[in-house]
Coordinates of C-alpha atoms in Angstrom, one line a residue:
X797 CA 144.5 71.2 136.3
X798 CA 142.8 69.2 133.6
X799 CA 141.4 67.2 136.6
X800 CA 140.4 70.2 138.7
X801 CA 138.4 71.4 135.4
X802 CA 136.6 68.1 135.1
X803 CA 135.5 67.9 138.7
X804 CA 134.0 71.4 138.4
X805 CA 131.6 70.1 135.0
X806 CA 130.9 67.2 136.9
X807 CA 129.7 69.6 139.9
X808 CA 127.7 71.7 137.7
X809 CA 126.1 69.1 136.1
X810 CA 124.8 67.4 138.9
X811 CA 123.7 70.4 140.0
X812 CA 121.5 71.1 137.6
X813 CA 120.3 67.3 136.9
X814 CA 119.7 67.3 141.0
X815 CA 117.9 70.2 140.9
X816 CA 114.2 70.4 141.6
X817 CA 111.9 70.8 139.1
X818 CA 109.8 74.5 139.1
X819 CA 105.7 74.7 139.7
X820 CA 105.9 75.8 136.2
X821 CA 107.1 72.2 135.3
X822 CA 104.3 69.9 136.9
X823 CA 101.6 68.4 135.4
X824 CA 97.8 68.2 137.6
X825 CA 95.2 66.4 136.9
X826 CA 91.3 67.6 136.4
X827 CA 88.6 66.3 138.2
X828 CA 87.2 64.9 134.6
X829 CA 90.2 63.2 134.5
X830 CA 92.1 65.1 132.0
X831 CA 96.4 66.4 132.6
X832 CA 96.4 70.1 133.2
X833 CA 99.9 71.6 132.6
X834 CA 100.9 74.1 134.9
X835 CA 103.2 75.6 132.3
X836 CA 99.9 76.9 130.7
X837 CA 100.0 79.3 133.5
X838 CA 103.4 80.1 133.5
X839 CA 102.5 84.1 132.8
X840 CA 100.5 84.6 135.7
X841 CA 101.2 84.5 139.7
X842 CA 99.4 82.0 141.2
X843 CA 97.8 81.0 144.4
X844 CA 97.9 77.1 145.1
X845 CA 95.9 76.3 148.3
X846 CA 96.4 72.5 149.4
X847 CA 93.2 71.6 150.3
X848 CA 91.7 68.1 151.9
X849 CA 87.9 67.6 152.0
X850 CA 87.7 65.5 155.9
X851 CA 89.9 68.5 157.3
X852 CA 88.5 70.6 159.7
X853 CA 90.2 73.3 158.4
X854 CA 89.5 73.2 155.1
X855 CA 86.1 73.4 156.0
X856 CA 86.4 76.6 158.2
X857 CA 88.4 78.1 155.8
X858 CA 86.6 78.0 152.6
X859 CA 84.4 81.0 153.1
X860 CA 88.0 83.0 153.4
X861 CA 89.5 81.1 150.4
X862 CA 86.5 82.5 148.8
X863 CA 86.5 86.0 150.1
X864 CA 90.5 85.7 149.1
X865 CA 89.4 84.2 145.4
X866 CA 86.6 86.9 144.7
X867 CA 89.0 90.2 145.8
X868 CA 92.3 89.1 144.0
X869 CA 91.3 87.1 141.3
X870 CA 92.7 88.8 137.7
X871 CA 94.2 88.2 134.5
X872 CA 97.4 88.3 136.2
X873 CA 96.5 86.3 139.7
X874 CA 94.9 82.8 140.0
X875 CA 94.0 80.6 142.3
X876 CA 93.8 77.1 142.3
X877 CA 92.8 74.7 144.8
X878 CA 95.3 71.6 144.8
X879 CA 94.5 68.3 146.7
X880 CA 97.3 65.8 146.9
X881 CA 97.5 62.3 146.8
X882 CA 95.1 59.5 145.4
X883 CA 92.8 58.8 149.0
X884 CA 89.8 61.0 148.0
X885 CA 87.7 59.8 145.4
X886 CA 86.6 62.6 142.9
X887 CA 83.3 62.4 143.8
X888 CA 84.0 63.2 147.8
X889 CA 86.2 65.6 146.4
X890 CA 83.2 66.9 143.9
X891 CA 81.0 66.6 147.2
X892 CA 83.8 69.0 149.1
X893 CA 83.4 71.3 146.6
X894 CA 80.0 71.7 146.2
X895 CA 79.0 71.8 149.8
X896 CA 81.5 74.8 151.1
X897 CA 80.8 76.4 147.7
X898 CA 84.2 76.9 146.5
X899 CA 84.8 79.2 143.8
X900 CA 88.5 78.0 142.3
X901 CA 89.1 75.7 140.2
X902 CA 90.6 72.3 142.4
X903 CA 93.2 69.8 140.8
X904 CA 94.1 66.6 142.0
X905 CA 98.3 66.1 142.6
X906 CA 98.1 62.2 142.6
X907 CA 101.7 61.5 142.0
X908 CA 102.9 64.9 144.8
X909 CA 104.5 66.3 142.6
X910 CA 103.6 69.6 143.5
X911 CA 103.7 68.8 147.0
X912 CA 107.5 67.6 146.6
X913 CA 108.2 70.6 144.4
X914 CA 106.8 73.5 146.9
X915 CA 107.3 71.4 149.8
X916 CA 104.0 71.3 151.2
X917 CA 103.5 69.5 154.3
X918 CA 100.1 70.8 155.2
X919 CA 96.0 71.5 154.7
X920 CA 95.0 73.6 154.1
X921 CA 98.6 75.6 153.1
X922 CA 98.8 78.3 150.8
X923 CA 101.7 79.1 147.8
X924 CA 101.9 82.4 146.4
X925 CA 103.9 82.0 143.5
X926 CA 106.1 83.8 141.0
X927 CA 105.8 83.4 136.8
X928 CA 109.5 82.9 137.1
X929 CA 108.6 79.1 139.1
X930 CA 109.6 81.2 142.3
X931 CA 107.6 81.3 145.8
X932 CA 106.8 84.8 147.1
X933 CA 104.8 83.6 150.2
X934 CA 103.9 80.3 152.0
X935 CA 102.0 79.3 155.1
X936 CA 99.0 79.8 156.0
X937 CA 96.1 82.0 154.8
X938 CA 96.0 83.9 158.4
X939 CA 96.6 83.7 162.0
X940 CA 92.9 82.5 163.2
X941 CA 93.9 79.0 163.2
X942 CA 96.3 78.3 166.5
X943 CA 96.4 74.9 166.2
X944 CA 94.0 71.9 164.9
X945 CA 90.9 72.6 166.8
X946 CA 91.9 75.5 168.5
X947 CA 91.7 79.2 166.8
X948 CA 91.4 83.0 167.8
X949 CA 88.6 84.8 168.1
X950 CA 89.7 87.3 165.5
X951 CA 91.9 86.9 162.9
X952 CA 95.2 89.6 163.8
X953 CA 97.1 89.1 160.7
X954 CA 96.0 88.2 157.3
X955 CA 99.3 86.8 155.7
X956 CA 98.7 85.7 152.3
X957 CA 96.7 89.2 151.8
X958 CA 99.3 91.0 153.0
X959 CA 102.0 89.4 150.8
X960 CA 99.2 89.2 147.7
X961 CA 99.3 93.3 148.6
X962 CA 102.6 93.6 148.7
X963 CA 103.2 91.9 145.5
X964 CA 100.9 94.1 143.7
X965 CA 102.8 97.3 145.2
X966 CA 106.0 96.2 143.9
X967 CA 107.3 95.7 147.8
X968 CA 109.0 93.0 149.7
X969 CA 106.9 90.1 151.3
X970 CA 107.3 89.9 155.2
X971 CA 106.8 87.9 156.6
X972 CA 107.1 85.3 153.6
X973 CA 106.9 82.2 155.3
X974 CA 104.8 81.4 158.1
X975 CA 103.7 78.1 160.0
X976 CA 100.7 76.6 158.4
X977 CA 97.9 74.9 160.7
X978 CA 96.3 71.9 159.8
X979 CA 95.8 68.2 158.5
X980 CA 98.8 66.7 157.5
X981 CA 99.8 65.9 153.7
X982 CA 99.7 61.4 153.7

């Protein structure tokens, strides 16, 4: 029995050391360089949208991201543009920024850390996320994009507004994960 009763602390513990860390938990950095603790915003739902400056996508997409930023934006819900990885220099990333006007705040992920913690895989890929470190909705902003290079003329279903609008009435988020289109996460 004693045995038995060791084997189960030993499971829980692992457990719990094995576990993955929350959103809530990882450290970005600035684009002037300075750590930005995502446990500052650990009161607030959040949007992360992995973004990549030489995607296609990213570039079509910033006028929605915007659109999306402007309507939902609030003391309660943020957005924050992530890119991941240490291949684009600040300044391209500045450059990015400034050319498709983008009006959320972007963070670099150099170590992935957020990328290993929501799983992202994709660019752009969107994260609507819980106070509580949980996810609520990911994939991708809409259905325009079909596949890299090819889209629809009109956009059918707008997911992350939808589950944004479903949050805010109190209801459940369906669908709340979809396929994301895009540039891969290197």
């Amino acid at each position: 029995m004693r045995h038995l009763w060791m084997f189960a602390m030993m499971f829980v513990f692992l457990a719990v050391s094995c576990s993955k860390p929350r959103w809530t938990e990882v450290t970005l950095v600035q684009l002037d360089d300075s750590s930005f603790e995502l446990g500052e915003l650990a009161d607030k739902k959040v949007v992360f949208v992995f973004l990549s400056p030489e995607c296609p996508l990213c570039q079509s997409y910033a006028l929605r991201i915007n659109e999306l930023v402007g309507e939902w934006t609030s003391d309660s819900l943020l957005f924050v543009g992530v890119v991941a990885g240490t291949f684009y220099p600040v300044s391209e990333i500045r450059q990015y920024i400034r050319k498709y006007n983008l009006e959320l705040p972007v963070m670099l992920d150099p170590e992935m850390s957020l990328v290993r913690t929501l799983n992202a895989t994709i660019t752009p890929e969107v994260f609507l996320c819980g106070p509580d470190g949980s996810i609520l909705y990911q994939g991708a902003i809409d259905d325009w994009a079909i596949s890299l290079g090819q889209k629809k003329l009109q956009v059918e279903r707008e997911y992350l507004h939808e589950a944004i609008s479903s949050m805010h009435r109190g209801e459940s988020i369906e669908p709340d994960k979809t396929q994301a289109v895009g540039c891969f996460i290197e």
